[in-house]
PDB file of C-alpha atoms in Angstrom:
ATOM      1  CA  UNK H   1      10.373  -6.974 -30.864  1.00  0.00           C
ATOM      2  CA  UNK H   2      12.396  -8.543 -27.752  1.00  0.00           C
ATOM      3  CA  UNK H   3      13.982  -4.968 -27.250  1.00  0.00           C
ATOM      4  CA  UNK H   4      10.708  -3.757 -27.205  1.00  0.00           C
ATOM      5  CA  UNK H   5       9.665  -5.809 -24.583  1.00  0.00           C
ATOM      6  CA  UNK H   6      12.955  -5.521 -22.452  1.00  0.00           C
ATOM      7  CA  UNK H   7      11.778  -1.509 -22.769  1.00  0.00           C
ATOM      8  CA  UNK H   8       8.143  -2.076 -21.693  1.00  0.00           C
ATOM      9  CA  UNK H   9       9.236  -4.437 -18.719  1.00  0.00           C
ATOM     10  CA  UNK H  10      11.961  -2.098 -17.547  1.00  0.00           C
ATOM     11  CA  UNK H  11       9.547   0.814 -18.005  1.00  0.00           C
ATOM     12  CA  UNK H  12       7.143  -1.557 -15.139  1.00  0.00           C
ATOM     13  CA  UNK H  13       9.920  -2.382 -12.595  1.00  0.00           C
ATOM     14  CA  UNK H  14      10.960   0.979 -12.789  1.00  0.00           C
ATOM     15  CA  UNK H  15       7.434   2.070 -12.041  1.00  0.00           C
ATOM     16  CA  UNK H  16       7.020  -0.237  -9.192  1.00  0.00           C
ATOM     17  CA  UNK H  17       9.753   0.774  -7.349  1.00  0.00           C
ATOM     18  CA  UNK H  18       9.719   4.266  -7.625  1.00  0.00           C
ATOM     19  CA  UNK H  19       6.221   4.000  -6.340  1.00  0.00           C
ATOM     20  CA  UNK H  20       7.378   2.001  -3.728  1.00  0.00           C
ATOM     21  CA  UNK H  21      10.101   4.907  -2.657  1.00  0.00           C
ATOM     22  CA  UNK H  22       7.366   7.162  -3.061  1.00  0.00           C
ATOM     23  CA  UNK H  23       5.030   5.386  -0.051  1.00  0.00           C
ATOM     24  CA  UNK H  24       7.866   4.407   2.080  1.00  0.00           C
ATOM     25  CA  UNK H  25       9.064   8.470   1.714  1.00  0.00           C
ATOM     26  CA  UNK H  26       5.192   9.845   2.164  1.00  0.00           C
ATOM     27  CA  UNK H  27       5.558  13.812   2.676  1.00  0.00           C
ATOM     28  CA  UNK H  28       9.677  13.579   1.679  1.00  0.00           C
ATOM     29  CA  UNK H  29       8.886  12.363  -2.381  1.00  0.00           C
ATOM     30  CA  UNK H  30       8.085  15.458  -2.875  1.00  0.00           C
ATOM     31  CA  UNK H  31      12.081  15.853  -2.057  1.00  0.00           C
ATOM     32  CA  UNK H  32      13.067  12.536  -4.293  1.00  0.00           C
ATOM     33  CA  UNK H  33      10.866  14.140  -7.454  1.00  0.00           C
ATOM     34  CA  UNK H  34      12.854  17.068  -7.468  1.00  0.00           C
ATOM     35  CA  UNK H  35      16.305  15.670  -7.202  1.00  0.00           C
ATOM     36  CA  UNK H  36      15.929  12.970  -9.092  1.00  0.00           C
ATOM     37  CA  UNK H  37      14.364  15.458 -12.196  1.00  0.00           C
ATOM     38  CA  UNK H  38      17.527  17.783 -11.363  1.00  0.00           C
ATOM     39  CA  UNK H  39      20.048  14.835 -11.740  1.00  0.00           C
ATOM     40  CA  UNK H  40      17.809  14.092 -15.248  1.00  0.00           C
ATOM     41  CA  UNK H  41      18.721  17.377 -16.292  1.00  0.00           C
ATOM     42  CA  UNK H  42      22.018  17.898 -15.510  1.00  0.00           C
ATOM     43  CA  UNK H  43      22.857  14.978 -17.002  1.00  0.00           C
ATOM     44  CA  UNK H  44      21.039  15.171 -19.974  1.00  0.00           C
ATOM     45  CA  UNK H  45      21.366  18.601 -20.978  1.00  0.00           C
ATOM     46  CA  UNK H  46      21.193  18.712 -24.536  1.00  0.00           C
ATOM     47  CA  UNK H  47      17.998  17.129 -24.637  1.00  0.00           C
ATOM     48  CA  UNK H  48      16.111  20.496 -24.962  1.00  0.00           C
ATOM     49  CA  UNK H  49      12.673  19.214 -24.577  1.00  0.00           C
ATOM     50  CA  UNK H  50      13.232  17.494 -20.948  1.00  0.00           C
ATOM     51  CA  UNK H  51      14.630  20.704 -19.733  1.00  0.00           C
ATOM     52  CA  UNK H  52      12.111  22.216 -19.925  1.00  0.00           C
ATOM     53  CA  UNK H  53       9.667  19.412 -18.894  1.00  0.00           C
ATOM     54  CA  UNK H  54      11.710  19.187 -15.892  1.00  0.00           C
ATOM     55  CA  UNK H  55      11.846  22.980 -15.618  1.00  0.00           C
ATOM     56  CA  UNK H  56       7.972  23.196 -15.053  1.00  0.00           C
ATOM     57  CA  UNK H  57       8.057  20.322 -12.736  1.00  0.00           C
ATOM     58  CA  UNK H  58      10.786  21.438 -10.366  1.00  0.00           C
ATOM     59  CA  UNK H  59       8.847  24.847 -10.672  1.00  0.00           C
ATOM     60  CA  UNK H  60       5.381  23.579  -9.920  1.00  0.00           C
ATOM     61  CA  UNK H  61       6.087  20.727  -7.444  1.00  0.00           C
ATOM     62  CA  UNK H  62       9.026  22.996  -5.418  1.00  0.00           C
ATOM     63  CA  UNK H  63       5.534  25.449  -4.649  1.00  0.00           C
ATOM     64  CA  UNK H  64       3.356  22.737  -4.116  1.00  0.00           C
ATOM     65  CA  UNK H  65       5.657  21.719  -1.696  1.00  0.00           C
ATOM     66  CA  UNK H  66       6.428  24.660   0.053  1.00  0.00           C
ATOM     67  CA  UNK H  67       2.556  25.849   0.213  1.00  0.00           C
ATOM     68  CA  UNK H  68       2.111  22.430   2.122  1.00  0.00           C
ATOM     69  CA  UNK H  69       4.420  23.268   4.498  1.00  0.00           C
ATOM     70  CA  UNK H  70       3.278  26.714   4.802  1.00  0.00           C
ATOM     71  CA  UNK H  71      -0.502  25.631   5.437  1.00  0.00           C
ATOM     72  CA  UNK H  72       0.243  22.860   7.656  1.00  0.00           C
ATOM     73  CA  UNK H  73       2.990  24.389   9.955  1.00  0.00           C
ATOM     74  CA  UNK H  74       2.631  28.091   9.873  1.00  0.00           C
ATOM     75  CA  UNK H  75      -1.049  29.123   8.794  1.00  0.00           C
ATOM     76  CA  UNK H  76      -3.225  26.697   9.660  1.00  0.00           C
ATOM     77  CA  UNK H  77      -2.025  24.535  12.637  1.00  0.00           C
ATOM     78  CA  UNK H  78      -4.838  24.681  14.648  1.00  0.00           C
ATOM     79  CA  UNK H  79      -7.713  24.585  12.547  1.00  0.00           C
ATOM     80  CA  UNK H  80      -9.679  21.079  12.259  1.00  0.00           C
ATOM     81  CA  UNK H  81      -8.352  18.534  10.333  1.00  0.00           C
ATOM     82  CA  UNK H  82     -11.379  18.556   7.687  1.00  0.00           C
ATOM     83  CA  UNK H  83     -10.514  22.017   7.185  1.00  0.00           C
ATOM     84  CA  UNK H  84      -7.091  21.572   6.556  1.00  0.00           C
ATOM     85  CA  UNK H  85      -7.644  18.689   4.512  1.00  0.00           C
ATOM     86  CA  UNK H  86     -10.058  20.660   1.934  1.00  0.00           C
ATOM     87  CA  UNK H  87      -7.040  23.387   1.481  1.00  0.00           C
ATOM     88  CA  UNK H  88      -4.466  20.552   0.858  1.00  0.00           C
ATOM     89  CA  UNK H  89      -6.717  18.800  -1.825  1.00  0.00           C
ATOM     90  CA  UNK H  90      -7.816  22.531  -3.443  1.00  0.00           C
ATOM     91  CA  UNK H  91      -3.435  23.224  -3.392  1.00  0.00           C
ATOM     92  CA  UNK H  92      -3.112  19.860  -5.337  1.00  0.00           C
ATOM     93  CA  UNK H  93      -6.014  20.494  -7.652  1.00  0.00           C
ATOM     94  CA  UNK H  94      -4.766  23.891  -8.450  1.00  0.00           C
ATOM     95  CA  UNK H  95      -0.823  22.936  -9.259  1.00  0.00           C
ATOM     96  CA  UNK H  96      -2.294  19.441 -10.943  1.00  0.00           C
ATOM     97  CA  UNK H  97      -4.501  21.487 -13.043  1.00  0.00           C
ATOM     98  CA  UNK H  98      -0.907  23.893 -13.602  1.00  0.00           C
ATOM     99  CA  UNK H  99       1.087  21.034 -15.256  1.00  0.00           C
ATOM    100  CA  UNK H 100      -1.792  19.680 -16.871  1.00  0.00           C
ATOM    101  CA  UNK H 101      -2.276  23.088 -19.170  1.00  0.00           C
ATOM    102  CA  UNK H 102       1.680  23.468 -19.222  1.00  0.00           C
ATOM    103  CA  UNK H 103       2.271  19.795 -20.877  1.00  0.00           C
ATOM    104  CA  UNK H 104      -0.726  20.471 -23.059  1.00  0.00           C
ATOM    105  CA  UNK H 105       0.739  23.639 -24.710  1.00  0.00           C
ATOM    106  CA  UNK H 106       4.916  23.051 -23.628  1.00  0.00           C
ATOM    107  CA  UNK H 107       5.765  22.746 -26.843  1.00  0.00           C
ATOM    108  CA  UNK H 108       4.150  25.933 -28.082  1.00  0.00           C
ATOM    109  CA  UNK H 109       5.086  27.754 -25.190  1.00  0.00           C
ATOM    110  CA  UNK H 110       9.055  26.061 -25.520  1.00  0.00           C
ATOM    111  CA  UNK H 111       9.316  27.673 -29.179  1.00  0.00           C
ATOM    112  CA  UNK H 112       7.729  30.680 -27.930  1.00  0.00           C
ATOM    113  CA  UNK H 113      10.694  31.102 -25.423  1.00  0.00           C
ATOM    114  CA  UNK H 114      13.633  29.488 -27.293  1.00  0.00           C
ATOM    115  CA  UNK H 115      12.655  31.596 -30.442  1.00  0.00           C
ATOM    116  CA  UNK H 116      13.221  34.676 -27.999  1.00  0.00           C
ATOM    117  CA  UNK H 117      16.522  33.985 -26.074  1.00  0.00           C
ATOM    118  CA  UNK H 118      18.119  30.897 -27.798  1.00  0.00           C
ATOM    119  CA  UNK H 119      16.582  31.140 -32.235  1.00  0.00           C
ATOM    120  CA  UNK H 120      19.388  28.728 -32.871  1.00  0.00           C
ATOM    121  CA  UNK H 121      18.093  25.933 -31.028  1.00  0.00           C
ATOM    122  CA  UNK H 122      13.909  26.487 -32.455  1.00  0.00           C
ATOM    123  CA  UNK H 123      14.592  23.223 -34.654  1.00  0.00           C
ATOM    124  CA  UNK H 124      15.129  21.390 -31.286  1.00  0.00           C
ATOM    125  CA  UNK H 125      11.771  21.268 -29.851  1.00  0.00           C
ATOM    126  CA  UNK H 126       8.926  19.591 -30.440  1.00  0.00           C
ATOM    127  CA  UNK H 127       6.817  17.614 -28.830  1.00  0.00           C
ATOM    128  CA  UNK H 128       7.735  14.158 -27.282  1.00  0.00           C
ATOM    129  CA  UNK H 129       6.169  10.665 -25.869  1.00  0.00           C
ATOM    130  CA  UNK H 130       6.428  12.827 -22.517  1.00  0.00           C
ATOM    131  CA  UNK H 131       4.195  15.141 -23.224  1.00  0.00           C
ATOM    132  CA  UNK H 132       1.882  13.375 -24.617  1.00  0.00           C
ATOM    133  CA  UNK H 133       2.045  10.729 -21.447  1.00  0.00           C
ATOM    134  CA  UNK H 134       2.165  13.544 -19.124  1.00  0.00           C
ATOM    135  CA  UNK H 135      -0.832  15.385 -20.095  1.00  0.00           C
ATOM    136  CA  UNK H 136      -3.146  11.894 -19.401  1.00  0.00           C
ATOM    137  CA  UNK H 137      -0.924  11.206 -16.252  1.00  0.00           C
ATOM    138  CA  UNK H 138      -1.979  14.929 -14.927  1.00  0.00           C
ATOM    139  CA  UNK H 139      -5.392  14.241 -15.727  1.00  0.00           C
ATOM    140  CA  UNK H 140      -5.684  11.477 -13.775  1.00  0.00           C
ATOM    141  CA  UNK H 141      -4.027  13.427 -10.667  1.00  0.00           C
ATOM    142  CA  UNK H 142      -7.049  16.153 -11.253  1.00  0.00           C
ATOM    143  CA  UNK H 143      -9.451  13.456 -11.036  1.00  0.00           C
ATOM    144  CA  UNK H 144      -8.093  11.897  -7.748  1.00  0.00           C
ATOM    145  CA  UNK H 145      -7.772  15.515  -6.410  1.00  0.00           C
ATOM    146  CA  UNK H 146     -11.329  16.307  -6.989  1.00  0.00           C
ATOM    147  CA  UNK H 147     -12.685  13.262  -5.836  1.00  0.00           C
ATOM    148  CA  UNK H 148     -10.880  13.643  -2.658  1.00  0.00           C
ATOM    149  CA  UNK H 149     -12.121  17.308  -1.884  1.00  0.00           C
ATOM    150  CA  UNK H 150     -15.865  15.883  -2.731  1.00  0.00           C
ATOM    151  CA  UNK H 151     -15.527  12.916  -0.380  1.00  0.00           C
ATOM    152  CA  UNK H 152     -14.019  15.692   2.431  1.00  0.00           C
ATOM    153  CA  UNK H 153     -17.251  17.761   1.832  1.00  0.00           C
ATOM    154  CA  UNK H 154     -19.599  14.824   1.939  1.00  0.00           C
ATOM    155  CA  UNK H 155     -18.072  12.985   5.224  1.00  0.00           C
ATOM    156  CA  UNK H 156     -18.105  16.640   6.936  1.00  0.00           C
ATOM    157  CA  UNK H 157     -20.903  18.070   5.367  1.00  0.00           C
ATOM    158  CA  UNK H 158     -22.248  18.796   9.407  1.00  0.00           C
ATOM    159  CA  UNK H 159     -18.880  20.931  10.339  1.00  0.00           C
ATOM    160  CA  UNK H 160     -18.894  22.652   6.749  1.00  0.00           C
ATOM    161  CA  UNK H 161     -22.710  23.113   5.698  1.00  0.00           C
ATOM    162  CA  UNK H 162     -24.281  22.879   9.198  1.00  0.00           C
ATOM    163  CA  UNK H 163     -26.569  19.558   8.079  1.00  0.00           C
ATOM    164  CA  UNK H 164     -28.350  17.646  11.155  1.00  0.00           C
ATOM    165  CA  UNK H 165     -26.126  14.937  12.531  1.00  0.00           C
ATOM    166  CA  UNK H 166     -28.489  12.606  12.040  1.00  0.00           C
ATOM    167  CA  UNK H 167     -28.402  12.810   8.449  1.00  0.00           C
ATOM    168  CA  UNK H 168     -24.599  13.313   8.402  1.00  0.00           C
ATOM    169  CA  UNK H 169     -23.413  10.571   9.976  1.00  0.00           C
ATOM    170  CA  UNK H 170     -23.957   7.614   7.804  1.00  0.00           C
ATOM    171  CA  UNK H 171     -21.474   9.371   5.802  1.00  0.00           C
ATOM    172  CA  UNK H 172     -18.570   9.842   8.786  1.00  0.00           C
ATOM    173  CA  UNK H 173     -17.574   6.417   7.193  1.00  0.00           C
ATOM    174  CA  UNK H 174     -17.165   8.104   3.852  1.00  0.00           C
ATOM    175  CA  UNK H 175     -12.799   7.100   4.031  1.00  0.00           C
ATOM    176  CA  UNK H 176     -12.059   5.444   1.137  1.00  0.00           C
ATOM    177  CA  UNK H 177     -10.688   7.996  -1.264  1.00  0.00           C
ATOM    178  CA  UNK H 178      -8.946   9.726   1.884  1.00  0.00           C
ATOM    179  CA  UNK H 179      -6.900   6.532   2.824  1.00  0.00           C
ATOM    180  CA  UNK H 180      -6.109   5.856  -0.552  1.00  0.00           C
ATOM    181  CA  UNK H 181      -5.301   9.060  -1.784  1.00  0.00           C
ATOM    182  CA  UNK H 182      -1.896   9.184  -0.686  1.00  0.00           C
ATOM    183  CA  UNK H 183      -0.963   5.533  -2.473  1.00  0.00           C
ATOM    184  CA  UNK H 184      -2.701   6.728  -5.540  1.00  0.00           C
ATOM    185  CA  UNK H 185      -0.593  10.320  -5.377  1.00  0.00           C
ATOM    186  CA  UNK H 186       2.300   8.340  -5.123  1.00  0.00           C
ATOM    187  CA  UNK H 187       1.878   6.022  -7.861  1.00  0.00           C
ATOM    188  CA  UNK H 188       1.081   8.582 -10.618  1.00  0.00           C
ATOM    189  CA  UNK H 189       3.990  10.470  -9.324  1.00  0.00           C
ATOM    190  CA  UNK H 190       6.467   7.754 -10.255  1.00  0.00           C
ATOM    191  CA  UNK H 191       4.916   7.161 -13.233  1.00  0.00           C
ATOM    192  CA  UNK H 192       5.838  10.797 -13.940  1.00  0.00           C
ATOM    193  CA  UNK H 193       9.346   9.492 -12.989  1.00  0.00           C
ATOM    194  CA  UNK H 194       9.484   6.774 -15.172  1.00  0.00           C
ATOM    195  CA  UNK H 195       7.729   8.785 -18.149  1.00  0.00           C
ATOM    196  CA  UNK H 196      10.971  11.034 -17.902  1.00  0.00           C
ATOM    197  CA  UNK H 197      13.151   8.186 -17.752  1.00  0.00           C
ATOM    198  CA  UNK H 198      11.587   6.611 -20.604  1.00  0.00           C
ATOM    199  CA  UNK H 199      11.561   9.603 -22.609  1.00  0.00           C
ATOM    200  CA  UNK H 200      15.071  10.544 -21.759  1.00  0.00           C
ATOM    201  CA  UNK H 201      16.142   6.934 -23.163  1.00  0.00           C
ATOM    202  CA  UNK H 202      13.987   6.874 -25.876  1.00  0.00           C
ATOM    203  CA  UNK H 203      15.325  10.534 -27.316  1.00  0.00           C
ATOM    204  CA  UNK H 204      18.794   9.061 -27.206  1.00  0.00           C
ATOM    205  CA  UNK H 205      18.120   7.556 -30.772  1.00  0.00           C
ATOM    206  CA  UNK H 206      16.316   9.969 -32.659  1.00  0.00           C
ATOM    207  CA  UNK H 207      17.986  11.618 -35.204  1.00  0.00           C
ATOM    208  CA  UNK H 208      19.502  15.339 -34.607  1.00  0.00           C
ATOM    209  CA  UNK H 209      17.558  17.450 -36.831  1.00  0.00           C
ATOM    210  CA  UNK H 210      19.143  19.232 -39.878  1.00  0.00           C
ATOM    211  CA  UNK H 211      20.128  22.865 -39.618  1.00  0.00           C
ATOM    212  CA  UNK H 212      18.464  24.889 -42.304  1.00  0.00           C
ATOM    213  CA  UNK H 213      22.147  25.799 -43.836  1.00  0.00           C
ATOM    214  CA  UNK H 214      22.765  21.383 -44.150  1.00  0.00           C
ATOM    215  CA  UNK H 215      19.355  21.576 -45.715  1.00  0.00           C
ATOM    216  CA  UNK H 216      20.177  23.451 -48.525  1.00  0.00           C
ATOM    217  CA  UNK H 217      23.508  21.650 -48.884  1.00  0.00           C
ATOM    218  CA  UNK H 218      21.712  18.644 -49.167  1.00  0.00           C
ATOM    219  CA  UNK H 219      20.691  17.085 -53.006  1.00  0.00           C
ATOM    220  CA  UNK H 220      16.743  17.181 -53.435  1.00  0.00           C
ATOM    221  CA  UNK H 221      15.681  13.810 -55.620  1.00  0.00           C
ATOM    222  CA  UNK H 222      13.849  15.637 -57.479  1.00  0.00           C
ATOM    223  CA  UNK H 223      17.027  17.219 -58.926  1.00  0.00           C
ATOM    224  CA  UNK H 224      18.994  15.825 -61.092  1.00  0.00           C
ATOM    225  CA  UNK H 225      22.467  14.720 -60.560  1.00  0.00           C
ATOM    226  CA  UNK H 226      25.552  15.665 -63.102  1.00  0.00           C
ATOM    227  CA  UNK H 227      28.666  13.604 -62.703  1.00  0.00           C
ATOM    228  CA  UNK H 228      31.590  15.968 -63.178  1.00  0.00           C
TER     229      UNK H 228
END
């Protein structure tokens, strides 16, 4: 029971101040996500399951990231900020909503590929606290993303529908989601972090499943035994 709670409150300081790297980074976590999942893999690569967790992170977030860049610096640089705003929350929805559908089915879709190139390694995945943890997490980020591209519409609904400015501007106000948005992006992301962490600790003690060969070595009770 005290282990348990050592876990949990490690699991909350970790939290904390990842999320606190992730706000004092702003556009660079993006960076820190993707090394720090790297240096998770590397380092833990027998742990089948995080690979490929980490695989469709570094995947996803590495184009979120450079679609960002692209829109901000090279596509859209002039265009108004409300316009450029609605893209960045549609390119968040769209690679939130990604990882949500790839956590949901990554263990169907990890046997699907290890069964394929690597059959001796099929008894290795399944599904793990990560998954499970990640799928809610990711829902949350599709709920924050969405709530930010309706608040955009609302507070320019005279630039994007054409609406009298009389009736629009009671809503020019309309900020709250916007200037919160990027604390709240950052502090699911490190709970990402720390669900990895967690999970990568965690797996450390569960037992190594049996090959099918040890299996059929191995005395059934139902069997009886004969001393020779």
């Amino acid at each position: 029971m005290i282990k348990t709670w050592h876990f949990a409150l490690l699991a909350i300081v970790t939290w904390c101040f990842t999320s606190y790297i992730q706000i004092s980074f702003e556009e660079y976590a993006y960076v820190y996500v993707i090394v720090t999942i790297l240096i998770l893999t590397f380092f833990f690569k027998e742990q089948e399951n995080i690979k490929h967790i980490s695989l469709g992170l570094v995947l996803v977030i590495s184009f979120e990231f450079y679609s960002y860049s692209l829109i901000t610096e090279r596509l859209f640089p002039e265009k108004p900020a409300y316009f450029v705003n609605g893209l960045i929350f549609v390119l968040h929805f769209i690679t939130d909503l990604a990882l949500f559908f790839y956590f949901k089915n990554r263990t169907r879709l990890s046997i699907t590929f290890i069964s394929k190139f690597q059959p001796e390694k099929r008894e290795f995945i399944y599904m793990t606290h990560a998954d499970i943890l990640l799928v809610g997490i990711y829902f949350l980020f599709i709920i924050v993303d969405v709530s930010a591209f309706i608040e955009n519409l609302i507070r320019n609904m005279d630039y994007i529908f054409g609406v009298a400015e009389e009736t629009a501007k009671p809503y020019w106000s309309w900020n709250w989601i916007y200037q919160s948005y990027p604390y709240a992006k950052a502090i699911l992301l490190a709970a990402v972090v720390t669900v990895l962490l967690a999970t990568v600790y965690v797996e450390r003690f569960r037992p190594a499943p049996i090959n099918e060969s040890e299996e059929d070595l191995t005395p059934k009770k139902s069997e009886p035994q004969h001393k020779s």
